Coordinates of C-alpha atoms and ligand atoms in Angstrom, one line a residue:
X171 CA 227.4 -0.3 50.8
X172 CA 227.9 2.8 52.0
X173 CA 225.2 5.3 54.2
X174 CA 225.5 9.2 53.3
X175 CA 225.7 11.0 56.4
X176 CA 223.5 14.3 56.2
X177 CA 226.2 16.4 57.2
X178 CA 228.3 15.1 54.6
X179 CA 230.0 18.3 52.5
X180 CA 228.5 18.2 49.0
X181 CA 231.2 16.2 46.8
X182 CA 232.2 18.8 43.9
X183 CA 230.0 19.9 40.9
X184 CA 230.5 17.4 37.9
X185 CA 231.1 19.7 34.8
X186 CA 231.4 16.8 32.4
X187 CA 228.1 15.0 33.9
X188 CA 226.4 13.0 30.8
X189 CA 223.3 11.1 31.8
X190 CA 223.9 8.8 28.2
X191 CA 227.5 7.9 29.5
X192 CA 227.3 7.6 33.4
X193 CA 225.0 5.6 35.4
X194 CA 223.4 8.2 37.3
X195 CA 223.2 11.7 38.1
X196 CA 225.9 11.4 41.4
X197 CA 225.4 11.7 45.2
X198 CA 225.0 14.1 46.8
X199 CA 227.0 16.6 44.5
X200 CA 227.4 20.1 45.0
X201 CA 224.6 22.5 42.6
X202 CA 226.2 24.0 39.1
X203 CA 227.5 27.3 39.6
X204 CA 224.8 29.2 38.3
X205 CA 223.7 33.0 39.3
X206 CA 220.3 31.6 40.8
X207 CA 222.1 29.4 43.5
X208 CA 224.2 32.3 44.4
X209 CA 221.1 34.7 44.9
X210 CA 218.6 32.2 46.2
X211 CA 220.0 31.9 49.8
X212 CA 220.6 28.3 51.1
X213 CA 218.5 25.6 49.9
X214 CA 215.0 24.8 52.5
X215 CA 215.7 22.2 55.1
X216 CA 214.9 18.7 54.0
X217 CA 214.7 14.8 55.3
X218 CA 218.1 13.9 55.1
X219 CA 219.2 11.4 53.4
X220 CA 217.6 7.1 53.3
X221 CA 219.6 5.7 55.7
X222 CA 217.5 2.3 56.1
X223 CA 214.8 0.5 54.7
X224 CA 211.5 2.2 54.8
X225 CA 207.8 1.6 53.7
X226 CA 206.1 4.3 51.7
X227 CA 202.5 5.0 50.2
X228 CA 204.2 7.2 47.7
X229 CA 207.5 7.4 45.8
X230 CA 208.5 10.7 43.9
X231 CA 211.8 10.1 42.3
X232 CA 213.4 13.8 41.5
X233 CA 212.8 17.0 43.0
X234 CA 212.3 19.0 40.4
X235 CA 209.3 21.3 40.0
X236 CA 207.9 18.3 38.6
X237 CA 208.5 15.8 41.3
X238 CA 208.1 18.7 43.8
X239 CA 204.6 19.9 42.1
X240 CA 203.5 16.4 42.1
X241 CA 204.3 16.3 46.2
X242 CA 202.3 19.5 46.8
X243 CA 199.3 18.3 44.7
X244 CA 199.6 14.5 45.9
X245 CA 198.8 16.4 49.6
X246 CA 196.5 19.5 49.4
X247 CA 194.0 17.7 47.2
X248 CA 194.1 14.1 48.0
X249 CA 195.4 14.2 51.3
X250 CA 198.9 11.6 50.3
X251 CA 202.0 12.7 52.0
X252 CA 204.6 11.3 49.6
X253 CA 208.2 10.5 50.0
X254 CA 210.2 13.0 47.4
X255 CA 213.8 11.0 46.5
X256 CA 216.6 13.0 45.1
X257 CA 219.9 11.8 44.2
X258 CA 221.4 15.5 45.2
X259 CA 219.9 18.4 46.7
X260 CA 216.1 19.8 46.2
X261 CA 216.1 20.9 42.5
X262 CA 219.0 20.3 41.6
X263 CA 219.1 19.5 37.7
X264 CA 217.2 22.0 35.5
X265 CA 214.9 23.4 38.3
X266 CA 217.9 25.8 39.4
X267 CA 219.7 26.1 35.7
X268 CA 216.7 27.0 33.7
X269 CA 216.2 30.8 32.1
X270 CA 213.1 31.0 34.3
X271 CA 210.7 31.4 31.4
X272 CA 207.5 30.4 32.3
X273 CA 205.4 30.3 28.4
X274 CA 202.2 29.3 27.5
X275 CA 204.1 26.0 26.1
X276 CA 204.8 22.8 26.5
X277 CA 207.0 20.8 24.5
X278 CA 209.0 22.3 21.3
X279 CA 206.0 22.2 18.4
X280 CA 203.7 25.1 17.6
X281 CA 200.0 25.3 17.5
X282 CA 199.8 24.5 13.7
X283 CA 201.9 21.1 14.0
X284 CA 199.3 20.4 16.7
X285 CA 196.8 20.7 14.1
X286 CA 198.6 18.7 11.5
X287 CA 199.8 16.0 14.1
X288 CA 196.1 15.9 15.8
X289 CA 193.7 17.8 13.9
X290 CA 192.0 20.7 15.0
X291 CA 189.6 19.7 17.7
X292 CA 192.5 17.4 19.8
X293 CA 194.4 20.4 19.3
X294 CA 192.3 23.2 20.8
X295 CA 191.8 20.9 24.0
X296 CA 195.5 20.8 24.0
X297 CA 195.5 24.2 23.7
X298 CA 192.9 24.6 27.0
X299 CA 195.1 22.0 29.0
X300 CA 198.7 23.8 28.2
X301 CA 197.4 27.3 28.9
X302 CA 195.0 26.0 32.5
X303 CA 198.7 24.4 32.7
X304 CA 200.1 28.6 33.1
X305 CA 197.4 28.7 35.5
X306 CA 198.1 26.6 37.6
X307 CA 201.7 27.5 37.6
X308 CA 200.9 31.4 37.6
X309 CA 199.2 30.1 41.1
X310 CA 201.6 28.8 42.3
X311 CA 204.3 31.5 41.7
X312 CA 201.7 34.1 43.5
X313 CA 202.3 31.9 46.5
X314 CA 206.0 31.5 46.2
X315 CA 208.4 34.8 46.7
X316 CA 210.2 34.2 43.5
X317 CA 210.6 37.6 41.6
X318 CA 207.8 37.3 38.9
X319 CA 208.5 39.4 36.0
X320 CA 204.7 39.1 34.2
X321 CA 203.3 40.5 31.2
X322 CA 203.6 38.2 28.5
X323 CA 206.4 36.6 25.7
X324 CA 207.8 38.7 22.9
X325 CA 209.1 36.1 20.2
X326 CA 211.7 38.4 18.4
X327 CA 211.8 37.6 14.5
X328 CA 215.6 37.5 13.8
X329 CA 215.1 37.4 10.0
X330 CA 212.3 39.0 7.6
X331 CA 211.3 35.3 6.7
X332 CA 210.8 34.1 10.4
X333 CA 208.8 37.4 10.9
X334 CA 206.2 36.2 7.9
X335 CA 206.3 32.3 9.9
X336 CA 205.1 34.2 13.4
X337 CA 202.9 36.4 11.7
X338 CA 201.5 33.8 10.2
X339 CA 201.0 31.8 13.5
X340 CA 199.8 34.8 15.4
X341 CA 196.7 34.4 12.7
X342 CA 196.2 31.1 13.8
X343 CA 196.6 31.5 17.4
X344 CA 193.7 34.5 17.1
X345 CA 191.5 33.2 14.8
X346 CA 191.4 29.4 15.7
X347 CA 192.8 29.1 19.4
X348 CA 190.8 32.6 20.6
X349 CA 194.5 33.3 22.3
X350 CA 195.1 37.0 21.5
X351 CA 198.3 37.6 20.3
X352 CA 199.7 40.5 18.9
X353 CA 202.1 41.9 15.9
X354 CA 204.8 44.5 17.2
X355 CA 206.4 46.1 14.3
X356 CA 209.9 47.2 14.5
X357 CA 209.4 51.1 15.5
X358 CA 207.2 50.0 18.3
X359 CA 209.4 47.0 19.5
X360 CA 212.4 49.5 19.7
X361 CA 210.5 52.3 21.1
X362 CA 208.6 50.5 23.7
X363 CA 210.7 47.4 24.5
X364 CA 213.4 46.6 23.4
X365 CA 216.7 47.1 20.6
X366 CA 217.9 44.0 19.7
X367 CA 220.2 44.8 16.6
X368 CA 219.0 41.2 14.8
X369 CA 215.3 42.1 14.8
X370 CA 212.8 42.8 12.4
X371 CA 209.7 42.5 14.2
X372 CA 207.8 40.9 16.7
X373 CA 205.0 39.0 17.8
X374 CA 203.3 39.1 21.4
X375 CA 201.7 36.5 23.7
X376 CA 200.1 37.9 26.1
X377 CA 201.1 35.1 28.7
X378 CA 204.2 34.7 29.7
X379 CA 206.4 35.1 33.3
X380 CA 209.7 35.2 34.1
X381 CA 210.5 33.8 37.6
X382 CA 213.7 33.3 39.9
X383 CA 214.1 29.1 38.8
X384 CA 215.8 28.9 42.5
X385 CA 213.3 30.7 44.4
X386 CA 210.7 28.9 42.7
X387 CA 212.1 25.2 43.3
X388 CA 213.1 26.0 46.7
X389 CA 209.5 27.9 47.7
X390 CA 208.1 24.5 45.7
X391 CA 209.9 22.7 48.1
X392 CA 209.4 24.6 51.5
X393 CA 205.3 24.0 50.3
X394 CA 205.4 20.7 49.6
X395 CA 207.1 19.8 53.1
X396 CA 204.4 22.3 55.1
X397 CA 201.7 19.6 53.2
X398 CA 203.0 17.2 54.9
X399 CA 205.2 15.5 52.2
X400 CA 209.2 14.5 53.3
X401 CA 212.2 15.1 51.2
X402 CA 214.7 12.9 51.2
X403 CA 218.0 14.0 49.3
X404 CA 221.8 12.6 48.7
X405 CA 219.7 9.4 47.8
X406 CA 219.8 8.3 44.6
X407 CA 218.0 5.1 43.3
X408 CA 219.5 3.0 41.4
X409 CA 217.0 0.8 40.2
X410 CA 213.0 0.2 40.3
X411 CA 211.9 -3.3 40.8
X412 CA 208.3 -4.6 40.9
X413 CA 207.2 -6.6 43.8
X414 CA 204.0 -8.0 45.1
X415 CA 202.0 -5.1 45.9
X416 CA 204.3 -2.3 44.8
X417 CA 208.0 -1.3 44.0
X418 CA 211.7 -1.6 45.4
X419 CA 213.4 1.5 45.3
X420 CA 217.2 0.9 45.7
X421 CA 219.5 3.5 47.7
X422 CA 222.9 3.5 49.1
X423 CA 221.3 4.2 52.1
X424 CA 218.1 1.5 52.3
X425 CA 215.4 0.4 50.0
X426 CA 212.5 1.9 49.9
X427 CA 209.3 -0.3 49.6
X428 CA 206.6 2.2 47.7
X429 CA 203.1 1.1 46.9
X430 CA 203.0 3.4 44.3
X431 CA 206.1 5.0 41.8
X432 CA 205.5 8.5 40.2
X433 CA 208.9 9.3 37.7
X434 CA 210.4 12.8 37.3
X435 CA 214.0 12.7 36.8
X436 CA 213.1 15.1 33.4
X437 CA 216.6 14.4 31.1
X438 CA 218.7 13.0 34.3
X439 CA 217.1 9.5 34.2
X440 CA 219.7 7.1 34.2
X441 CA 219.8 4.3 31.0
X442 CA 219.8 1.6 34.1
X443 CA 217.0 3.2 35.9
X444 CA 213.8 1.9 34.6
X445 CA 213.3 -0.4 31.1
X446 CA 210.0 2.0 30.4
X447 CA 212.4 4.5 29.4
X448 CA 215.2 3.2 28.0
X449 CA 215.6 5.5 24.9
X450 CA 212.9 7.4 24.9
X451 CA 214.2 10.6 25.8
X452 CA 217.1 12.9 24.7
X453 CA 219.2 14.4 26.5
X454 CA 220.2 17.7 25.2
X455 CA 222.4 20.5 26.7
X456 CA 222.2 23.8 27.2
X457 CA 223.6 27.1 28.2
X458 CA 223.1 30.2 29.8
X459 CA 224.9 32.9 31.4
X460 CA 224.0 36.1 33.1
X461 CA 226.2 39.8 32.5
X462 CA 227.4 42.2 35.5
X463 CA 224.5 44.4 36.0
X464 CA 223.8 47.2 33.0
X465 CA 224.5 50.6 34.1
X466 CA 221.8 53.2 33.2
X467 CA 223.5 54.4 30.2
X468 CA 223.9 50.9 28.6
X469 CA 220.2 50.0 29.3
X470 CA 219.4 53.3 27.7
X471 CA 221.9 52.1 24.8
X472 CA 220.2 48.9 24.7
X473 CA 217.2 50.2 24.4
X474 CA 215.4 47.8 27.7
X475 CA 212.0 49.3 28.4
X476 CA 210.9 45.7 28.8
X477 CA 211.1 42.7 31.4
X478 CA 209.4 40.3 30.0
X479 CA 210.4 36.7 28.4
X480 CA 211.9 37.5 25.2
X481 CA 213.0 34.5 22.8
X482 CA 213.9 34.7 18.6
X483 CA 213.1 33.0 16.2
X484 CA 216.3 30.6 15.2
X485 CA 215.6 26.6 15.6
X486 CA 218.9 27.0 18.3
X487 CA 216.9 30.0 19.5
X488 CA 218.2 32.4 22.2
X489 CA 216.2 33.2 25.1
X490 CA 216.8 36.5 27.0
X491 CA 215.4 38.8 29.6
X492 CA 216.7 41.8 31.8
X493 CA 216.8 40.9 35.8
X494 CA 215.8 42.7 38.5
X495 CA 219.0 43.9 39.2
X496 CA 219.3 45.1 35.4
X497 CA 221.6 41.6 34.6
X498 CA 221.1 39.7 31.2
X499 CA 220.4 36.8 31.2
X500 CA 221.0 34.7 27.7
X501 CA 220.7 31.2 26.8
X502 CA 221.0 28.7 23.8
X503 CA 222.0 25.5 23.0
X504 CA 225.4 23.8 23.8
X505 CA 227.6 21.1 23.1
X506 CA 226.3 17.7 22.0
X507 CA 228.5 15.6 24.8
X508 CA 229.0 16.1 28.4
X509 CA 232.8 15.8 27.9
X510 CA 232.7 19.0 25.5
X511 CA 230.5 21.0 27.5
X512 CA 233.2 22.9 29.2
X513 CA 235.0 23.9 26.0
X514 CA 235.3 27.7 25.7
X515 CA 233.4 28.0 22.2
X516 CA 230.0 27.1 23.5
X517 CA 230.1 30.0 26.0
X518 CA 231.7 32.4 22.8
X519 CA 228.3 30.9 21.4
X520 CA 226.3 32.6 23.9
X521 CA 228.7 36.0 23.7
X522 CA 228.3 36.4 20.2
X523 CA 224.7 36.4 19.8
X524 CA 224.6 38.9 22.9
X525 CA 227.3 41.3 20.7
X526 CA 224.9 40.7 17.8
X527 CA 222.0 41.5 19.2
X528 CA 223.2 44.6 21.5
X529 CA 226.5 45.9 19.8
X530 CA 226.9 48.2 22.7
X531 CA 227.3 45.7 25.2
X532 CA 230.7 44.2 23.7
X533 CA 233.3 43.4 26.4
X534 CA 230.8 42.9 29.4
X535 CA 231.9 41.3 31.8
X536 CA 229.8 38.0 32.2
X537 CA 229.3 36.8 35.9
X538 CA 228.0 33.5 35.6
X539 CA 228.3 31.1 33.1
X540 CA 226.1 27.0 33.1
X541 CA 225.1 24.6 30.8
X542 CA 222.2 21.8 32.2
X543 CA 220.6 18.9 30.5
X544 CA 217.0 19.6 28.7
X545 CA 214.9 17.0 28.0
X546 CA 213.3 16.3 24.6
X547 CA 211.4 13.9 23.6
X548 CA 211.4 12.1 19.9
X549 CA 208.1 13.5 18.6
X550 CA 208.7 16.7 20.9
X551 CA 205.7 16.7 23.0
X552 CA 205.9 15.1 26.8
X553 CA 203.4 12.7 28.4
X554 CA 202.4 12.3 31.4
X555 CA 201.9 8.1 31.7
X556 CA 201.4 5.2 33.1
X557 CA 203.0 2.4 30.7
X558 CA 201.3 -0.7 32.1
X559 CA 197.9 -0.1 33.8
X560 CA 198.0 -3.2 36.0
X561 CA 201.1 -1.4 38.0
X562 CA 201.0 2.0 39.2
X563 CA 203.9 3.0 38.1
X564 CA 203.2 6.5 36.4
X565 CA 206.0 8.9 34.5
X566 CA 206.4 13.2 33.6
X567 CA 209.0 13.9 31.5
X568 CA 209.6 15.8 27.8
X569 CA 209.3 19.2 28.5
X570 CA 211.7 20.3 25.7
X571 CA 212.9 23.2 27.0
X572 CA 209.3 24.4 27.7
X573 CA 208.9 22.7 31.5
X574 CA 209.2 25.6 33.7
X575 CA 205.6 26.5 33.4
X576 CA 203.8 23.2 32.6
X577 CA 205.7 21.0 34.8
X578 CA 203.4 22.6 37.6
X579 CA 200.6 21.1 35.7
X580 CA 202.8 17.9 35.1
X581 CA 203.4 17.4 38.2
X582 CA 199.2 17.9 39.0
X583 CA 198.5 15.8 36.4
X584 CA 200.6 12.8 37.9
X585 CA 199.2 13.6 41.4
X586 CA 195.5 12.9 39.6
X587 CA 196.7 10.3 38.4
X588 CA 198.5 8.3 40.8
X589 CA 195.6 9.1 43.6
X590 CA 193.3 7.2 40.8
X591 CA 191.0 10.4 40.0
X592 CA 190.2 10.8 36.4
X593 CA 190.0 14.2 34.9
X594 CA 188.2 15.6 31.4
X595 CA 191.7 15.8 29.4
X596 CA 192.8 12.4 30.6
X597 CA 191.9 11.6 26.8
X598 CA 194.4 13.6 25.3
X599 CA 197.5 12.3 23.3
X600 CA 200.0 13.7 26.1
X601 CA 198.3 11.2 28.6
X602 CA 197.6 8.3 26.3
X603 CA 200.7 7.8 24.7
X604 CA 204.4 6.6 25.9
X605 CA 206.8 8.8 24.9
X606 CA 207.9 7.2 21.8
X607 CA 211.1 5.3 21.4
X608 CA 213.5 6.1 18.5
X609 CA 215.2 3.4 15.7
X610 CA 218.3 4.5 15.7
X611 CA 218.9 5.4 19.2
X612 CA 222.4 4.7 19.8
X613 CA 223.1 6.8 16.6
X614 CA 220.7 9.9 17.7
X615 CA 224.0 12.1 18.5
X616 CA 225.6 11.6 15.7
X617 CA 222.3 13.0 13.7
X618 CA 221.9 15.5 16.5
X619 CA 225.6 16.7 15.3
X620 CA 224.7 16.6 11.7
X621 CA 221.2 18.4 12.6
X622 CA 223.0 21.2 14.5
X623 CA 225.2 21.9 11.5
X624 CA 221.6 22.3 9.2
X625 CA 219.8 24.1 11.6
X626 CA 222.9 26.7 12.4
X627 CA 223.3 27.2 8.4
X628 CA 219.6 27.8 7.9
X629 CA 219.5 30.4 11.3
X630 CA 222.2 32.2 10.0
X631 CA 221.5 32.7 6.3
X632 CA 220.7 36.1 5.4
Ligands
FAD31 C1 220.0 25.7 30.8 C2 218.5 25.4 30.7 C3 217.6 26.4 30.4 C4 216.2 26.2 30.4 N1 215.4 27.3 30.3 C5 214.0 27.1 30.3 C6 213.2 28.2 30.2 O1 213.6 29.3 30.1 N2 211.8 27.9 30.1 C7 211.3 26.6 30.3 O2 210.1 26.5 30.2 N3 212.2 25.6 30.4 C8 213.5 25.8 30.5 N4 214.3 24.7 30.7 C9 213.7 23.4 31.0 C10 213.2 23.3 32.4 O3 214.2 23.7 33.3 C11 212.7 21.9 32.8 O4 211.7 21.5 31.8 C12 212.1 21.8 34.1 O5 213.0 22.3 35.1 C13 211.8 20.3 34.4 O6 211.9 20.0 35.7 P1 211.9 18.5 36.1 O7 211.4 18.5 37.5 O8 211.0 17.6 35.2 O9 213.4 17.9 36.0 P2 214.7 18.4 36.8 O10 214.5 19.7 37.4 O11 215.8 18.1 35.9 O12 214.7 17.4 38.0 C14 215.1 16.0 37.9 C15 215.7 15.6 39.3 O13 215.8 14.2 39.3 C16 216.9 13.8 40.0 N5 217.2 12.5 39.7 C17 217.5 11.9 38.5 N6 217.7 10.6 38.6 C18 217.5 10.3 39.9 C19 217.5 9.1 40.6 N7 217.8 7.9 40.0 N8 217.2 9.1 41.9 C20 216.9 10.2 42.6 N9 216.9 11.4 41.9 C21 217.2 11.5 40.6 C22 218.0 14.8 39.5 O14 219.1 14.9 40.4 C23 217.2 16.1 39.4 O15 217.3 16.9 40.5 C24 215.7 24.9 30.7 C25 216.6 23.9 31.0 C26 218.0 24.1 31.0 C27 218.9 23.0 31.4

């Protein structure tokens, strides 16, 4: 068995990483080359690695903004310095590859299907837990230097049907959630924020907050150690086992005895991990890349009087915002396998909606170019659980793409949670529920192929 040594050199970024083929996200490997991990500075000091077997009160496995969030909470309000466990380096799955969208969301389906799935009055406490959930994350980010770019989330229609679908949304988000968006109409959206070629209107939220996903993570980090909590990276464990009075946490380094287990490895939880998980999330992939900064006359040309969040309106949406150093960054989706995630056409992907959304810009150099894996769950909302309630062993995970904000509250939630204090929304679905398993799950890429086919036809048509 071999020890890491905390000196060790990171062993080399794994382009081709697939947490559905290989057993585990690495050791110690290097971060993916993304434009956040070039402008964060070095990553905060942490524990070193497990290098023999230890006791703990609390095990966090992954430190991601969940697993860190959980850490920071687990100490300033109950007092419980946990032990954070990462395979790698602090944050280093989609905490530092994420667009640094922070939305009043939380999973992938829209106020209305939270009506349909729930009916209305589960639904409006939903509502109050996902938006206290940008609360608490908005606190957070006031305490973290992390380049907040507030003032809402324009959700560009790219099509005049799409428009009529947000329009009709925005209704519902007034008129039964009390959350006061807004219609921009195209003359407005070009003359006061932005020109994307592709779009015929607009609808407003009024929160929304872009933030550096490096500087968060690592200013997530740095908090969570001044509380007291120790961070132990280049460690990852390979298996959970119960045992009288708690859990064995297997490292290369040393087990770790922990009375209590909280899970956040979000989409890079290993199939051998844990049996209350096997299959019930999917791992998707996806890509993002950030331009050479925009001289004046090409943001003038692009029209950018806005910083804000912006995302449109296809099912394989793009998400895009201007930097602080007048980059753009744009993301979408990816390839379905790990092996074809390197394969030139799913950064053209990314190019071509940035050409058809700003003409202008065709031929920009593009700096950085990543891809990391989301994870979704199979009714597309996460939970925040504990599967058996005789062991505390508790779970966060199923973000969808929408975890940079909530995973604060995920990550608060769990902390409640595993220090045993109830709070009023315990009741909801999101805490009540496993995440549910899927019948067909060794077929689920071959349908996510077939989907991506659909779902790109239907985008596109005129
Ligand atoms: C390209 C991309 C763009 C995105 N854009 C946005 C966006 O704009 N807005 C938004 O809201 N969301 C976005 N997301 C999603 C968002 O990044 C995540 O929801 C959020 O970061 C979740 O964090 P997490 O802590 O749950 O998981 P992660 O940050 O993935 O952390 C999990 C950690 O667990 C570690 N780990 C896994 N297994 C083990 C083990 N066995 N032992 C020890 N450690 C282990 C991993 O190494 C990893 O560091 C995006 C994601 C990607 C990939």
């Amino acid at each position: 068995m071999s020890i890491p040594q905390e000196a060790s050199p990171p062993t080399d970024y794994d382009p081709y990483y697939d947490p559905l083929v290989t057993d585990g996200p690495g050791v110690n490997r290097a971060y993916a080359p993304t434009y956040w991990i070039s402008t964060a500075g070095p990553a905060p000091e942490d524990d070193g690695p497990i290098r023999r077997d230890i006791d703990v009160d609390v095990a966090i496995i992954g430190s991601g903004y969940t697993g860190l969030t959980c850490a920071i909470f687990l100490a300033r309000e109950f007092g419980i310095k946990a032990a954070v466990i990462e395979a790698n380096h602090t944050a280093w799955g989609c905490s530092t590859r994420n667009g640094g969208q922070g939305q009043n969301a939380a999973g992938r389906l829209t106020r209305s299907q939270w009506i349909a799935r729930w009916g209305r009055d589960t639904a409006l406490r939903m509502h109050s837990e996902i938006t206290e959930g940008f609360e608490t994350f908005e606190e957070l980010t006031r305490q973290v230097d992390c380049e907040p770019q507030r003032g809402g989330h324009l959700y560009i229609a790219h099509r005049q049907r799409n428009f009529d679908k947000i329009a009709a949304e925005s209704k519902v988000l007034n008129e039964i959630f009390k959350y006061r968006t807004r219609i921009v109409a195209l003359n407005e959206l070009r003359s006061d924020y932005v020109d994307d070629a592709e779009a015929v209107g607009a609808v407003l939220e009024p929160l929304g907050t872009g933030i550096h996903p490096a500087k968060l993570a690592f200013g997530y980090h740095r908090m969570a150690r001044q509380f007291g909590a120790r961070i132990h990276t280049s460690s990852p464990v390979e298996h959970i086992e119960a045992y009288p009075g708690g859990f064995l946490l297997r490292t290369p380094g040393g087990t770790v005895r922990a009375r209590k287990v909280a899970i956040a490895t979000g989409a890079y939880t290993a199939k051998g991990l844990t049996h209350v998980l096997r299959g019930r999330y999917m791992p998707i992939l996806s890509n993002s890349m950030v331009t050479r900064p925009l001289t004046e006359a090409e943001l003038c040309a692009a029209g950018f009087k806005t910083r804000i969040v912006i995302t449109d309106t296809r099912t394989l949406r793009f998400y895009y915002r201007l930097l602080p150093d007048n980059r753009i960054q744009i993301g979408s989706r990816s390839a379905v396998t790990g092996a074809e995630a390197a394969e030139p056409r799913h950064l053209q992907l990314l190019i071509d909606g940035l050409h058809r959304k700003f003409p202008m810009l065709r031929g920009i150099a593009i700096d950085y170019s990543w891809w990391g894996w989301v994870d979704v769950s199979h009714d597309m909302m996460p939970r925040i659980f504990q599967p058996d309630p005789e062991q505390p062993l508790f779970y966060a995970l199923g973000f969808g793409g929408n975890g940079v904000s909530y995973s604060a509250q995920a990550g608060r939630r769990m902390a409640q949670m595993v220090a045993g204090r109830p709070f009023a929304a315990q009741d909801l679905p999101i805490f009540t529920s496993p995440l549910p398993g899927h019948p067909f799950a060794p077929f689920r890429r071959l349908g996510q192929r077939l989907l991506y086919r659909w779902y790109h036809a239907r985008d596109e048509a005129a």
